[in-house]
Short mmCIF file of N, CA and C in Angstrom, two decimals:
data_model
loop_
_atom_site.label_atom_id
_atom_site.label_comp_id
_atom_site.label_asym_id
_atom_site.label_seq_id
_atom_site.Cartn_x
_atom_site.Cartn_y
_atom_site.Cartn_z
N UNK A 1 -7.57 5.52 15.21
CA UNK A 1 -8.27 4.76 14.20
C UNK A 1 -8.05 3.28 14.48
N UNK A 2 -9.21 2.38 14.34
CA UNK A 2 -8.75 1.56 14.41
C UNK A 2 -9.13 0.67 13.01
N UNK A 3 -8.02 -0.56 12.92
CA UNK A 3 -8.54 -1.53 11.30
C UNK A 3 -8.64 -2.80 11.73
N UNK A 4 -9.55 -3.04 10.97
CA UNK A 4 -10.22 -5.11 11.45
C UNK A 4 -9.87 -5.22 9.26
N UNK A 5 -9.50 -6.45 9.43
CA UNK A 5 -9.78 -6.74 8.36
C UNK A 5 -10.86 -8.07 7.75
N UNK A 6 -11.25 -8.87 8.77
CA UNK A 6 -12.50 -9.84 8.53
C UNK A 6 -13.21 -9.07 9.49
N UNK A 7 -14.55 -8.67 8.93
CA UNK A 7 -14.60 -7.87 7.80
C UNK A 7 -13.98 -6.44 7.90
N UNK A 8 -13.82 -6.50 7.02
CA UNK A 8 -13.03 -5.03 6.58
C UNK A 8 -13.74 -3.60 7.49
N UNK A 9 -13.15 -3.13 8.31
CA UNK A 9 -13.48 -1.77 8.99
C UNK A 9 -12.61 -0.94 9.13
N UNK A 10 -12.86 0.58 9.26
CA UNK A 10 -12.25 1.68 9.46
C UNK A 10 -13.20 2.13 10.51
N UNK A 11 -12.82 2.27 11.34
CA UNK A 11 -13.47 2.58 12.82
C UNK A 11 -12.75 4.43 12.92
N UNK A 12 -13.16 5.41 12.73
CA UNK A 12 -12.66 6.67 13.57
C UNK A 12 -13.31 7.14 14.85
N UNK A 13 -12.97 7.05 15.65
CA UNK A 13 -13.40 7.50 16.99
C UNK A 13 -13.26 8.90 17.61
N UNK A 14 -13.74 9.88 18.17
CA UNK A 14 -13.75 11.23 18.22
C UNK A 14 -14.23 11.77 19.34
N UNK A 15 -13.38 12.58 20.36
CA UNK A 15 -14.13 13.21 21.71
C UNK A 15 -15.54 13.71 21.26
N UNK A 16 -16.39 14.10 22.16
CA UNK A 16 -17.28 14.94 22.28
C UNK A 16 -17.77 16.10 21.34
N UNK A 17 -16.31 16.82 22.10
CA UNK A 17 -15.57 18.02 21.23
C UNK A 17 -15.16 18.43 20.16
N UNK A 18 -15.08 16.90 19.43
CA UNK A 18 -14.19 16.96 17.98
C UNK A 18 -14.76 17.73 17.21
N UNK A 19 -13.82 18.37 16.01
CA UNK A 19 -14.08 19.32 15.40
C UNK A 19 -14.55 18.64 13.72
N UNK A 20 -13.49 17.32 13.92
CA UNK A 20 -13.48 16.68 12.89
C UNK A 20 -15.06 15.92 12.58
N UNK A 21 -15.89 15.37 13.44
CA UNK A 21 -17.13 15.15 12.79
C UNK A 21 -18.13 16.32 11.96
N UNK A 22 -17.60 16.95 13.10
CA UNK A 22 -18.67 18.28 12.01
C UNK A 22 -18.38 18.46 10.52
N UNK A 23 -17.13 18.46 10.87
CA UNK A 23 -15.99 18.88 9.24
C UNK A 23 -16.56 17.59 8.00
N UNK A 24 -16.89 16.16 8.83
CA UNK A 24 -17.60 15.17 7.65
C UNK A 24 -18.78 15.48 7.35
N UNK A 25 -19.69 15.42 8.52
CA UNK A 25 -21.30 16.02 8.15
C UNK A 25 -21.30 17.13 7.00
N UNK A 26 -20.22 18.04 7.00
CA UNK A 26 -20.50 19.19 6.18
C UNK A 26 -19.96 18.83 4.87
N UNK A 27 -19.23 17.84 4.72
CA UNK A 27 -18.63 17.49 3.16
C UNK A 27 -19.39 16.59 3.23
N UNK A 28 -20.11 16.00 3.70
CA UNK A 28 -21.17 15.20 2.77
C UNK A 28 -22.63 15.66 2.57
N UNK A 29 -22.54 16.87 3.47
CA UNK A 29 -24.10 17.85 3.06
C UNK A 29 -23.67 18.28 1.61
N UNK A 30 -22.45 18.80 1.74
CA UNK A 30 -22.04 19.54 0.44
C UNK A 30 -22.14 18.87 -0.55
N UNK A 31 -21.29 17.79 -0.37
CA UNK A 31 -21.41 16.73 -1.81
C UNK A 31 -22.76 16.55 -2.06
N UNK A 32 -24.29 16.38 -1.09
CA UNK A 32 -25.35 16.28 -1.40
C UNK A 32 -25.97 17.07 -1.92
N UNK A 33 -25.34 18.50 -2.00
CA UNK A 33 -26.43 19.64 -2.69
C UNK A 33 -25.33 19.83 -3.84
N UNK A 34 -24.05 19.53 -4.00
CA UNK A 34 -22.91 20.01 -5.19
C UNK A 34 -23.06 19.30 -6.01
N UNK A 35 -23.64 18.70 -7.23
CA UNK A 35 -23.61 18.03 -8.12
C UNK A 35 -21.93 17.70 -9.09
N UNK A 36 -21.56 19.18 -8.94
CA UNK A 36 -20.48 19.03 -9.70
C UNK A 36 -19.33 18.26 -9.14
N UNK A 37 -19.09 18.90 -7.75
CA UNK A 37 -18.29 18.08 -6.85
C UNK A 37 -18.82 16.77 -5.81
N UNK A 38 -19.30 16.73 -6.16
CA UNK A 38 -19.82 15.34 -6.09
C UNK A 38 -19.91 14.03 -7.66
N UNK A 39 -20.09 14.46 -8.31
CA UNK A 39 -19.40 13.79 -9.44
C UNK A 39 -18.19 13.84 -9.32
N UNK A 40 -17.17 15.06 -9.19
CA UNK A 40 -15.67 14.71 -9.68
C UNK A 40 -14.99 13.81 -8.30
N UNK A 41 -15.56 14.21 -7.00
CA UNK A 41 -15.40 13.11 -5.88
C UNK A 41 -15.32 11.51 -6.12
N UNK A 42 -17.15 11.67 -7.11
CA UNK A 42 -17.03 9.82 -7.25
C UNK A 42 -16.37 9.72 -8.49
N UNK A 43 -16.00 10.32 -9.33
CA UNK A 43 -15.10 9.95 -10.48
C UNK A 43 -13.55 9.80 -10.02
N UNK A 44 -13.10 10.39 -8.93
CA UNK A 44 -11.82 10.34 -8.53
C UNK A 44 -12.13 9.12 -7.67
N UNK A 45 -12.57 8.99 -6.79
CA UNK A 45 -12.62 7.64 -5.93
C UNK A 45 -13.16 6.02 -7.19
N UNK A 46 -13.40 6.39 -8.03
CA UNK A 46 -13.89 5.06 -8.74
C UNK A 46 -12.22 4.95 -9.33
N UNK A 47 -11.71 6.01 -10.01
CA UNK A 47 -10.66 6.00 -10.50
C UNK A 47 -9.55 5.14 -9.47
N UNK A 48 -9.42 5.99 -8.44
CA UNK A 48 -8.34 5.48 -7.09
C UNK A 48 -8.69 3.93 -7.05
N UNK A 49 -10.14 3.34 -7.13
CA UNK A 49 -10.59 1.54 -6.45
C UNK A 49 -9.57 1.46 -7.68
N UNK A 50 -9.43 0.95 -8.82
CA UNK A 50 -8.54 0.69 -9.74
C UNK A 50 -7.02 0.72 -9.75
N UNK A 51 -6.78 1.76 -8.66
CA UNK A 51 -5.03 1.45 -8.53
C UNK A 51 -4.87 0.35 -7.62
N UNK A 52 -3.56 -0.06 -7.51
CA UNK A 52 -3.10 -0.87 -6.63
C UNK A 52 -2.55 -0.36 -5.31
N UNK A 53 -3.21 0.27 -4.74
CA UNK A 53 -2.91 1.53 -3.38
C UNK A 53 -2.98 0.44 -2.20
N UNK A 54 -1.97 0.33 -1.32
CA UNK A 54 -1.41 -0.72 -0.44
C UNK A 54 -1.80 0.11 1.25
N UNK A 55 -1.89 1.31 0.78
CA UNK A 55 -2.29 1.64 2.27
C UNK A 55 -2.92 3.02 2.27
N UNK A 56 -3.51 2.83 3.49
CA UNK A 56 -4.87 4.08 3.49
C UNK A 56 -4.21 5.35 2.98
N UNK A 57 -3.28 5.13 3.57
CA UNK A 57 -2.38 6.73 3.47
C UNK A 57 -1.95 7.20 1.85
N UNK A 58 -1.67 6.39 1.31
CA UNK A 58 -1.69 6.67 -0.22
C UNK A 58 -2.74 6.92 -0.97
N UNK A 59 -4.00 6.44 0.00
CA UNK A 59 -5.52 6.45 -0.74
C UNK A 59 -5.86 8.00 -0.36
N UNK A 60 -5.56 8.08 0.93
CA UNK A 60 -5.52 9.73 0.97
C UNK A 60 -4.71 10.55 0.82
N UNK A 61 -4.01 10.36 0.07
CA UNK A 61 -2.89 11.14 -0.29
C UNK A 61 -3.51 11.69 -1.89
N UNK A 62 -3.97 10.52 -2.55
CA UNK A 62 -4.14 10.30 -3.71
C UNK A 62 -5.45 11.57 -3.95
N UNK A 63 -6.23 11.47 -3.07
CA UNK A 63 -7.48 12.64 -2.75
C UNK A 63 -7.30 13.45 -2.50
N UNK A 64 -6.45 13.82 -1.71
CA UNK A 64 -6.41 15.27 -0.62
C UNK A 64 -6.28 16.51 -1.76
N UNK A 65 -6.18 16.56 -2.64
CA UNK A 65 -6.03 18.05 -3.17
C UNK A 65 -7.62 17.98 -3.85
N UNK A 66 -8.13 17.50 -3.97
CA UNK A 66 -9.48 17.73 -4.78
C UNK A 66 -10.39 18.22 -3.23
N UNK A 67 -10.13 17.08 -2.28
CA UNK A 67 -11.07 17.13 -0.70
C UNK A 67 -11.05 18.39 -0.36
N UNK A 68 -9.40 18.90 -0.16
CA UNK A 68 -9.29 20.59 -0.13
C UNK A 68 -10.08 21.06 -0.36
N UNK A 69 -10.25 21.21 -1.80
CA UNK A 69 -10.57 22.09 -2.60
C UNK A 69 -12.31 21.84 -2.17
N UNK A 70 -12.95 20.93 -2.71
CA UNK A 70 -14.11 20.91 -1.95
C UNK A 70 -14.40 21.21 -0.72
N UNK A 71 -13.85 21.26 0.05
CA UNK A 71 -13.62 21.45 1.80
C UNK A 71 -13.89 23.66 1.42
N UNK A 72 -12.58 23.64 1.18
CA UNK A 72 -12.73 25.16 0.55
C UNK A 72 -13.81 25.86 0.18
N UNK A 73 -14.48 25.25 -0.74
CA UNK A 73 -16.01 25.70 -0.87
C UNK A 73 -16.64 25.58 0.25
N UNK A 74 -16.94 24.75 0.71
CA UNK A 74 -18.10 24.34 1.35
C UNK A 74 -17.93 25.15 2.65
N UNK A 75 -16.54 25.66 3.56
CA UNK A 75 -16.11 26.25 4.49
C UNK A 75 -16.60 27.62 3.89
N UNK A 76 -16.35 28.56 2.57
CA UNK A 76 -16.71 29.45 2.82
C UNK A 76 -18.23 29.91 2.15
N UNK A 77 -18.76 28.94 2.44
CA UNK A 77 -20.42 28.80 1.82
C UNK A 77 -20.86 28.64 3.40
N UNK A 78 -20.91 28.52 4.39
CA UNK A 78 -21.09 28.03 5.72
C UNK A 78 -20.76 28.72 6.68
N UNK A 79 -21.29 29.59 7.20
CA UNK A 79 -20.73 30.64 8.28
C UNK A 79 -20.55 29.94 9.52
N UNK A 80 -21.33 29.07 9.74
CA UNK A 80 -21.89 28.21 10.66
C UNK A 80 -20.08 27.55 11.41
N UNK A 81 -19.49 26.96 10.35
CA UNK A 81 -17.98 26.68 10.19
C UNK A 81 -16.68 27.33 10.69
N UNK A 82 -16.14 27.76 11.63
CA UNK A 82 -14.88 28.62 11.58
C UNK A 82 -13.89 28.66 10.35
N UNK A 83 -13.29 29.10 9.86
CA UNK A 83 -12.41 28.65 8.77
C UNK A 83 -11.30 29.90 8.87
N UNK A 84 -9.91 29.20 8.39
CA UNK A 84 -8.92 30.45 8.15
C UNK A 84 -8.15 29.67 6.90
N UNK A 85 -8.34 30.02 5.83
CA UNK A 85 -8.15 29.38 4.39
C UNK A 85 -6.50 29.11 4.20
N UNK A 86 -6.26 28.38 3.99
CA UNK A 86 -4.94 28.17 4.30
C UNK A 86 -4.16 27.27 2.60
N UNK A 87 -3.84 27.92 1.90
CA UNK A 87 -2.86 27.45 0.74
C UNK A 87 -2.53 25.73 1.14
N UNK A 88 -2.86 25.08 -0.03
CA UNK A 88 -2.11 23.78 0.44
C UNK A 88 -0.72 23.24 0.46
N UNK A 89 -0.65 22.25 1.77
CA UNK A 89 0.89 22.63 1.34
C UNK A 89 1.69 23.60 2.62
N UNK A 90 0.74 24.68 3.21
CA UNK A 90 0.95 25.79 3.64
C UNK A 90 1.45 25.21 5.12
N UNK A 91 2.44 26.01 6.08
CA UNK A 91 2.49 25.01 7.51
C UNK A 91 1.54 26.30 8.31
N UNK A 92 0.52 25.45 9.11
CA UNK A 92 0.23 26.23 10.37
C UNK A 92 0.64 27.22 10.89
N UNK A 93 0.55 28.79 10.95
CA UNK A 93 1.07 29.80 11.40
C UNK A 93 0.59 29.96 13.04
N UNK A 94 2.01 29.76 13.79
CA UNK A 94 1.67 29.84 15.24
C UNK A 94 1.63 31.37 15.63
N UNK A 95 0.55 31.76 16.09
CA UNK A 95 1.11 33.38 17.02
C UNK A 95 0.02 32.67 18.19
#
């Protein structure tokens, strides 16, 4: 990742391969057809601009259990997606 701050950027950069662009395209298709979660998204992010949050990582910290949870839906609404549902919280099971 990279950060500029005049002007303000969040740059994410991603192989070819990445798994992670797909994973945005699909939470923001979702948020586009979810009304519900897409309101409680922008009601939680209007809420978060109002704290005094000093670094990205607290800003996503501050989200991550709702994103889950939307992520959750939208993974098993989407066949298209691989998914293995995983408790949050939960560590990676190696076999």
């Amino acid at each position: 990742m990279l950060r500029h701050e005049h002007p303000a950027v969040n740059l994410h950069v991603f192989g070819p391969e990445a798994a992670e662009p797909r994973r945005h395209r699909l939470f923001r298709e979702w948020l586009r057809r979810d009304d519900t979660d897409r309101a409680a998204y922008a009601a939680l992010k209007t809420e978060l601009a109002g704290r005094s949050l000093q670094k990205v990582s607290e800003y996503n910290a501050a989200k991550s259990a709702l994103v889950y949870e939307i992520y959750e839906r939208a993974f098993v609404a989407d066949a298209d997606h691989p998914h293995d549902p995983q408790p949050i919280g939960a560590a990676p099971i190696d076999g």
